[in-house]
CSV table of C-alpha atoms in Angstrom, one decimal:
chain,number,residue,atom,x,y,z
L,1,MET,CA,28.9,136.6,114.1
L,2,ASN,CA,30.2,135.4,117.4
L,3,ASP,CA,32.7,137.9,118.9
L,4,ARG,CA,34.3,135.1,120.9
L,5,ILE,CA,35.8,133.6,117.7
L,6,LYS,CA,38.4,135.1,115.4
L,7,ASN,CA,41.0,133.9,112.9
L,8,LEU,CA,38.9,130.9,111.7
L,9,ASN,CA,40.9,128.8,109.2
L,10,LYS,CA,39.6,125.7,107.4
L,11,MET,CA,41.6,122.9,105.8
L,12,VAL,CA,40.3,119.9,103.9
L,13,LEU,CA,41.5,116.6,105.4
L,14,SER,CA,39.4,114.3,103.3
L,15,ASP,CA,37.1,114.7,100.3
L,16,ASN,CA,36.2,111.1,99.7
L,17,TRP,CA,32.7,110.1,100.6
L,18,TYR,CA,31.9,113.5,102.2
L,19,ARG,CA,34.2,116.2,103.5
L,20,LEU,CA,36.3,116.2,106.6
L,21,TYR,CA,37.6,119.6,107.6
L,22,LYS,CA,40.2,120.7,110.2
L,23,TYR,CA,39.4,124.1,111.7
L,24,SER,CA,41.8,126.3,113.7
L,25,PHE,CA,40.5,129.4,115.5
L,26,ASP,CA,41.0,131.6,118.4
L,27,TYR,CA,38.4,131.4,121.1
L,28,ARG,CA,37.8,133.9,124.0
L,29,ASN,CA,37.2,131.6,127.0
L,30,ASN,CA,35.0,132.4,130.0
L,31,ALA,CA,37.9,134.2,131.7
L,32,GLY,CA,38.2,136.6,128.7
L,33,GLU,CA,41.5,135.1,127.5
L,34,TRP,CA,42.1,134.1,123.9
L,35,GLU,CA,43.2,130.5,123.3
L,36,THR,CA,43.9,128.7,120.0
L,37,GLN,CA,41.7,125.6,119.4
L,38,HIS,CA,41.7,122.9,116.7
L,39,ARG,CA,38.7,120.9,115.8
L,40,GLU,CA,37.6,118.5,113.0
L,41,ALA,CA,34.1,118.6,111.6
L,42,TYR,CA,32.6,116.2,109.1
L,43,ASP,CA,30.3,117.8,106.5
L,44,ARG,CA,27.9,115.5,104.8
L,45,GLY,CA,25.2,118.0,104.1
L,46,ASN,CA,21.9,118.3,105.8
L,47,GLY,CA,19.2,115.7,105.9
L,48,ALA,CA,15.5,114.9,106.5
L,49,THR,CA,13.8,112.0,108.3
L,50,ILE,CA,10.2,110.9,108.5
L,51,LEU,CA,8.0,108.6,110.6
L,52,LEU,CA,5.1,107.1,108.5
L,53,TYR,CA,2.2,106.1,110.7
L,54,ASN,CA,-1.3,104.8,110.4
L,55,THR,CA,-3.7,105.6,113.3
L,56,SER,CA,-6.4,103.2,112.4
L,57,ARG,CA,-4.1,100.2,112.1
L,58,GLN,CA,-1.8,101.5,114.9
L,59,THR,CA,1.3,100.9,112.8
L,60,VAL,CA,4.5,102.6,111.7
L,61,ILE,CA,6.8,102.1,108.7
L,62,LEU,CA,10.5,101.7,109.5
L,63,THR,CA,13.5,100.4,107.5
L,64,ARG,CA,16.3,98.1,108.2
L,65,GLN,CA,19.7,98.3,106.5
L,66,PHE,CA,23.4,97.7,107.0
L,67,ARG,CA,25.3,100.6,108.6
L,68,LEU,CA,29.1,100.1,108.6
L,69,PRO,CA,29.8,102.6,111.4
L,70,THR,CA,27.6,100.6,113.8
L,71,PHE,CA,29.2,97.3,112.7
L,72,VAL,CA,32.7,98.5,113.5
L,73,ASN,CA,31.5,99.9,116.8
L,74,GLY,CA,29.9,96.8,118.4
L,75,ASN,CA,26.7,96.2,116.4
L,76,ALA,CA,27.3,92.5,115.7
L,77,ASP,CA,25.5,92.3,112.3
L,78,GLY,CA,25.6,96.0,111.4
L,79,MET,CA,21.9,96.1,110.7
L,80,LEU,CA,20.0,99.0,112.1
L,81,ILE,CA,16.2,99.7,112.3
L,82,GLU,CA,15.5,103.3,111.4
L,83,ALA,CA,13.0,105.8,110.2
L,84,CYS,CA,13.3,106.6,106.6
L,85,ALA,CA,15.8,109.4,106.0
L,86,GLY,CA,18.1,110.9,103.4
L,87,LEU,CA,20.4,113.8,102.5
L,88,LEU,CA,18.8,117.0,101.1
L,89,ASP,CA,21.3,117.2,98.2
L,90,ALA,CA,19.7,120.1,96.1
L,91,ASP,CA,16.2,119.6,97.5
L,92,ASN,CA,14.4,121.5,100.2
L,93,PRO,CA,13.6,119.3,103.3
L,94,ARG,CA,10.0,118.6,102.3
L,95,ASP,CA,10.7,117.6,98.7
L,96,CYS,CA,13.6,115.5,99.9
L,97,ILE,CA,11.6,113.5,102.4
L,98,VAL,CA,8.7,112.9,99.9
L,99,LYS,CA,11.3,111.5,97.5
L,100,GLU,CA,13.1,109.4,100.1
L,101,ALA,CA,9.9,108.0,101.5
L,102,ARG,CA,9.0,106.7,98.0
L,103,GLU,CA,12.5,105.4,97.2
L,104,GLU,CA,13.0,103.7,100.6
L,105,THR,CA,9.6,102.5,101.6
L,106,GLY,CA,7.5,102.6,98.4
L,107,TYR,CA,4.9,104.9,99.9
L,108,GLN,CA,3.8,108.1,98.1
L,109,ILE,CA,3.4,110.7,100.8
L,110,ASN,CA,1.9,114.0,99.8
L,111,ASN,CA,1.5,115.9,103.1
L,112,PRO,CA,4.5,115.5,105.4
L,113,ARG,CA,4.4,117.7,108.5
L,114,LYS,CA,7.6,119.1,109.8
L,115,ILE,CA,7.7,118.8,113.6
L,116,PHE,CA,11.2,120.1,114.4
L,117,GLU,CA,14.9,120.2,113.4
L,118,ALA,CA,18.0,119.2,115.3
L,119,TYR,CA,21.8,118.9,115.2
L,120,MET,CA,22.4,115.2,115.7
L,121,SER,CA,26.0,115.1,116.6
L,122,PRO,CA,27.1,118.7,117.1
L,123,GLY,CA,30.5,117.9,118.5
L,124,SER,CA,31.8,116.5,115.2
L,125,VAL,CA,29.2,116.6,112.4
L,126,THR,CA,27.7,119.8,110.8
L,127,GLU,CA,24.4,118.2,109.7
L,128,ILE,CA,21.0,119.6,110.6
L,129,LEU,CA,18.3,117.0,110.4
L,130,TYR,CA,14.7,118.0,109.6
L,131,PHE,CA,12.1,115.7,111.3
L,132,PHE,CA,8.7,115.0,109.7
L,133,VAL,CA,5.7,112.8,110.3
L,134,ALA,CA,3.0,111.7,107.8
L,135,GLU,CA,0.0,109.4,107.9
L,136,TYR,CA,0.0,106.7,105.3
L,137,GLN,CA,-2.7,104.4,104.0
L,138,GLN,CA,-2.3,101.0,102.3
L,139,GLU,CA,-3.2,102.5,98.9
L,140,ASP,CA,-0.3,104.9,99.2
L,141,LYS,CA,2.1,102.0,98.6
L,142,VAL,CA,3.0,102.6,94.9
L,143,GLU,CA,6.3,100.8,94.7
L,144,GLU,CA,8.3,98.0,96.4
L,145,GLY,CA,10.7,100.4,98.1
L,146,GLY,CA,14.1,99.2,99.3
L,147,GLY,CA,16.2,102.2,98.1
L,148,LEU,CA,18.0,102.8,94.9
L,149,ALA,CA,20.2,100.1,93.5
L,150,HIS,CA,23.0,102.5,92.4
L,151,GLU,CA,23.2,103.8,96.0
L,152,GLN,CA,23.6,100.2,97.2
L,153,GLU,CA,21.1,100.7,100.0
L,154,ASN,CA,19.5,97.2,100.2
L,155,ILE,CA,16.7,98.4,102.5
L,156,ASP,CA,14.1,96.1,104.1
L,157,VAL,CA,10.8,97.8,104.7
L,158,LEU,CA,9.1,97.0,108.0
L,159,GLU,CA,5.5,97.7,109.0
L,160,LEU,CA,5.3,97.3,112.8
L,161,ALA,CA,2.6,97.8,115.4
L,162,PHE,CA,3.4,101.1,117.1
L,163,ASP,CA,3.5,99.5,120.5
L,164,GLU,CA,6.0,96.8,119.3
L,165,ALA,CA,8.2,99.5,117.6
L,166,PHE,CA,8.1,101.6,120.8
L,167,GLY,CA,9.0,98.6,122.9
L,168,MET,CA,12.0,98.0,120.7
L,169,ILE,CA,13.7,101.1,122.1
L,170,GLY,CA,13.7,99.5,125.6
L,171,SER,CA,14.8,96.1,124.3
L,172,GLY,CA,17.7,97.7,122.4
L,173,GLU,CA,16.5,96.5,119.0
L,174,ILE,CA,16.1,100.2,118.0
L,175,ARG,CA,19.2,102.2,118.7
L,176,ASP,CA,19.1,104.9,116.1
L,177,GLY,CA,18.7,108.4,117.6
L,178,LYS,CA,16.5,109.9,115.0
L,179,THR,CA,14.1,106.9,115.1
L,180,ILE,CA,13.9,107.0,118.9
L,181,MET,CA,13.1,110.8,118.8
L,182,LEU,CA,10.4,110.2,116.2
L,183,LEU,CA,8.9,107.3,118.2
L,184,GLN,CA,8.9,109.4,121.4
L,185,TYR,CA,7.2,112.2,119.5
L,186,ALA,CA,4.6,109.7,118.2
L,187,ARG,CA,4.0,108.4,121.7
L,188,LEU,CA,3.4,111.9,123.0
L,189,ASN,CA,1.4,113.3,120.1
L,190,ILE,CA,-0.1,110.5,117.9
L,191,PHE,CA,-0.4,107.2,119.8
L,192,GLN,CA,-1.1,108.5,123.3
L,193,GLN,CA,-1.9,105.8,125.9
């Protein structure tokens, strides 16, 4: 435990879609003095994301779907191009991403490779995101994809040339952090120039 923190208290502010907590605690600052702080943290669970790639075709599989938080914060149509991702729920990260890849993209991936994990918004969200990559072949497409109807995902599946997808970072067409991280990884480790 951190000896700079004591008297940690947690209160539920919202338990609607996920949980929003208010924390109060005493923190020993750099001067050695104790100060009381209050923070809110959103707990939606941990997740996993994957970039599906095909080296012979020089392509990647991405998704596009409506994201309300982006819509209310300046994304005119609310649509976001992203790497496939999902919450772990009761699964381990590997099993989760195999399931999510099939549900969202229609591809059956059997050998995802974990490349790293990261806190995506550590100032306000508790989530750790596990990052994976996996090579796909056309014959791995076993379903239509698009997400689950009961989750109201309405996902479009995109197969893009890697160079086109990578260029979409600079053009602003891809603005999702996890997707940018995966495409940067792919540029350095899979599709080197």
